[in-house]
mmCIF file of C-alpha atoms in Angstrom:
data_model
loop_
_atom_site.group_PDB
_atom_site.id
_atom_site.type_symbol
_atom_site.label_atom_id
_atom_site.label_comp_id
_atom_site.label_asym_id
_atom_site.label_seq_id
_atom_site.Cartn_x
_atom_site.Cartn_y
_atom_site.Cartn_z
ATOM 1 C CA MET A 1 -1.923 2.034 16.094
ATOM 2 C CA GLN A 2 -0.005 5.219 16.665
ATOM 3 C CA ARG A 3 0.508 7.261 13.558
ATOM 4 C CA ASP A 4 3.460 9.337 14.720
ATOM 5 C CA GLY A 5 5.775 8.597 11.801
ATOM 6 C CA ALA A 6 6.959 6.261 9.121
ATOM 7 C CA MET A 7 9.247 4.428 11.533
ATOM 8 C CA SER A 8 6.264 2.929 13.370
ATOM 9 C CA VAL A 9 5.090 0.983 10.282
ATOM 10 C CA HIS A 10 7.217 -1.672 8.593
ATOM 11 C CA LEU A 11 6.406 -2.315 4.953
ATOM 12 C CA THR A 12 8.027 -4.935 2.774
ATOM 13 C CA ASP A 13 9.665 -3.899 -0.484
ATOM 14 C CA ARG A 14 6.756 -5.414 -2.437
ATOM 15 C CA GLU A 15 4.211 -3.598 -0.282
ATOM 16 C CA ARG A 16 6.022 -0.337 -1.016
ATOM 17 C CA GLU A 17 5.952 -1.120 -4.749
ATOM 18 C CA VAL A 18 2.233 -1.875 -4.666
ATOM 19 C CA LEU A 19 1.494 1.172 -2.532
ATOM 20 C CA GLY A 20 3.409 3.453 -4.881
ATOM 21 C CA LEU A 21 1.469 2.208 -7.880
ATOM 22 C CA VAL A 22 -1.849 2.511 -6.048
ATOM 23 C CA VAL A 23 -0.978 6.083 -5.077
ATOM 24 C CA ASP A 24 -0.247 6.746 -8.756
ATOM 25 C CA GLY A 25 -3.866 5.770 -9.448
ATOM 26 C CA LEU A 26 -3.421 2.298 -10.919
ATOM 27 C CA SER A 27 -6.136 -0.314 -10.499
ATOM 28 C CA SER A 28 -5.340 -3.716 -9.025
ATOM 29 C CA LYS A 29 -5.302 -5.183 -12.521
ATOM 30 C CA GLN A 30 -2.870 -2.516 -13.737
ATOM 31 C CA VAL A 31 -0.619 -3.013 -10.695
ATOM 32 C CA ALA A 32 -0.659 -6.760 -11.362
ATOM 33 C CA MET A 33 0.379 -6.240 -14.966
ATOM 34 C CA ALA A 34 3.138 -3.802 -13.980
ATOM 35 C CA LEU A 35 4.585 -6.205 -11.403
ATOM 36 C CA SER A 36 3.879 -9.446 -13.282
ATOM 37 C CA ILE A 37 1.750 -10.859 -10.474
ATOM 38 C CA SER A 38 -1.923 -11.792 -10.274
ATOM 39 C CA PRO A 39 -4.618 -9.248 -9.407
ATOM 40 C CA ARG A 40 -5.580 -11.468 -6.478
ATOM 41 C CA THR A 41 -2.020 -11.195 -5.119
ATOM 42 C CA VAL A 42 -2.217 -7.417 -5.492
ATOM 43 C CA GLU A 43 -5.476 -7.389 -3.531
ATOM 44 C CA GLY A 44 -3.759 -9.414 -0.801
ATOM 45 C CA HIS A 45 -0.940 -6.875 -0.595
ATOM 46 C CA ILE A 46 -3.454 -4.019 -0.483
ATOM 47 C CA GLU A 47 -5.358 -5.721 2.334
ATOM 48 C CA HIS A 48 -2.135 -6.223 4.337
ATOM 49 C CA LEU A 49 -1.238 -2.573 3.770
ATOM 50 C CA ARG A 50 -4.705 -1.452 4.832
ATOM 51 C CA LEU A 51 -4.488 -3.487 8.048
ATOM 52 C CA LYS A 52 -0.939 -2.368 8.858
ATOM 53 C CA LEU A 53 -1.961 1.256 8.446
ATOM 54 C CA GLY A 54 -5.265 0.873 10.272
ATOM 55 C CA ALA A 55 -7.137 2.236 7.275
ATOM 56 C CA ALA A 56 -10.849 1.813 6.643
ATOM 57 C CA ASN A 57 -10.486 1.511 2.872
ATOM 58 C CA ARG A 58 -8.081 1.942 -0.044
ATOM 59 C CA CYS A 59 -8.492 5.726 -0.214
ATOM 60 C CA HIS A 60 -7.897 6.068 3.522
ATOM 61 C CA MET A 61 -4.807 3.837 3.157
ATOM 62 C CA VAL A 62 -3.338 6.198 0.559
ATOM 63 C CA PHE A 63 -4.076 9.205 2.755
ATOM 64 C CA ILE A 64 -2.396 7.650 5.803
ATOM 65 C CA ALA A 65 0.645 6.451 3.849
ATOM 66 C CA THR A 66 1.087 9.900 2.330
ATOM 67 C CA SER A 67 0.617 11.601 5.701
ATOM 68 C CA LEU A 68 3.257 9.357 7.281
ATOM 69 C CA GLY A 69 5.726 9.979 4.469
ATOM 70 C CA LEU A 70 5.948 6.283 3.632
ATOM 71 C CA LEU A 71 6.491 7.022 -0.044
ATOM 72 C CA LYS A 72 9.848 8.355 -1.149
ATOM 73 C CA ARG A 73 9.120 10.543 -4.139
#
Protein backbone atom coordinates (compact mmCIF):
# COMPACT_ATOMS: atom_id res chain seq x y z
CA MET A 1 0.00 0.00 0.00
CA GLN A 2 1.27 3.44 -0.84
CA ARG A 3 1.52 5.73 2.12
CA ASP A 4 1.51 9.05 0.28
CA GLY A 5 -1.33 10.68 2.21
CA ALA A 6 -4.54 10.38 4.11
CA MET A 7 -6.60 10.34 0.92
CA SER A 8 -5.28 6.89 0.01
CA VAL A 9 -6.85 5.25 3.10
CA HIS A 10 -10.59 5.23 3.74
CA LEU A 11 -11.61 4.84 7.36
CA THR A 12 -15.15 4.57 8.63
CA ASP A 13 -16.38 7.00 11.27
CA ARG A 14 -16.22 4.24 13.90
CA GLU A 15 -12.69 3.30 12.87
CA ARG A 16 -11.68 6.94 13.30
CA GLU A 17 -13.29 7.00 16.76
CA VAL A 18 -11.48 3.83 17.81
CA LEU A 19 -8.19 5.02 16.34
CA GLY A 20 -8.43 8.34 18.16
CA LEU A 21 -8.98 6.63 21.49
CA VAL A 22 -6.15 4.17 20.86
CA VAL A 23 -3.83 7.06 20.02
CA ASP A 24 -4.89 8.67 23.31
CA GLY A 25 -3.52 5.55 25.04
CA LEU A 26 -6.74 3.74 25.93
CA SER A 27 -6.81 -0.04 26.16
CA SER A 28 -9.33 -2.06 24.17
CA LYS A 29 -11.44 -2.43 27.31
CA GLN A 30 -11.39 1.32 27.93
CA VAL A 31 -12.27 2.06 24.29
CA ALA A 32 -15.15 -0.42 24.56
CA MET A 33 -16.47 1.29 27.67
CA ALA A 34 -16.15 4.75 26.09
CA LEU A 35 -18.04 3.69 22.96
CA SER A 36 -20.49 1.29 24.63
CA ILE A 37 -19.36 -1.66 22.54
CA SER A 38 -17.68 -4.94 23.44
CA PRO A 39 -13.90 -5.26 23.75
CA ARG A 40 -14.05 -7.96 21.08
CA THR A 41 -15.68 -5.48 18.68
CA VAL A 42 -12.94 -2.98 19.47
CA GLU A 43 -10.30 -5.60 18.68
CA GLY A 44 -12.05 -6.24 15.36
CA HIS A 45 -11.92 -2.54 14.50
CA ILE A 46 -8.25 -2.39 15.49
CA GLU A 47 -7.46 -5.38 13.29
CA HIS A 48 -9.26 -3.78 10.31
CA LEU A 49 -7.35 -0.55 10.92
CA ARG A 50 -4.06 -2.43 11.15
CA LEU A 51 -4.73 -4.22 7.85
CA LYS A 52 -5.91 -1.07 6.06
CA LEU A 53 -2.77 0.75 7.13
CA GLY A 54 -0.44 -2.17 6.44
CA ALA A 55 0.84 -2.05 10.00
CA ALA A 56 2.68 -4.86 11.76
CA ASN A 57 1.13 -4.17 15.16
CA ARG A 58 -0.91 -1.67 17.17
CA CYS A 59 2.03 0.66 17.84
CA HIS A 60 3.00 0.67 14.16
CA MET A 61 -0.66 1.40 13.29
CA VAL A 62 -0.63 4.50 15.49
CA PHE A 63 2.65 5.66 13.96
CA ILE A 64 1.36 5.27 10.40
CA ALA A 65 -1.98 6.94 11.13
CA THR A 66 -0.21 9.87 12.76
CA SER A 67 2.30 10.12 9.91
CA LEU A 68 -0.52 10.19 7.35
CA GLY A 69 -2.44 12.85 9.26
CA LEU A 70 -5.49 10.62 9.61
CA LEU A 71 -6.37 12.14 12.97
CA LYS A 72 -7.83 15.62 13.06
CA ARG A 73 -6.66 17.12 16.32
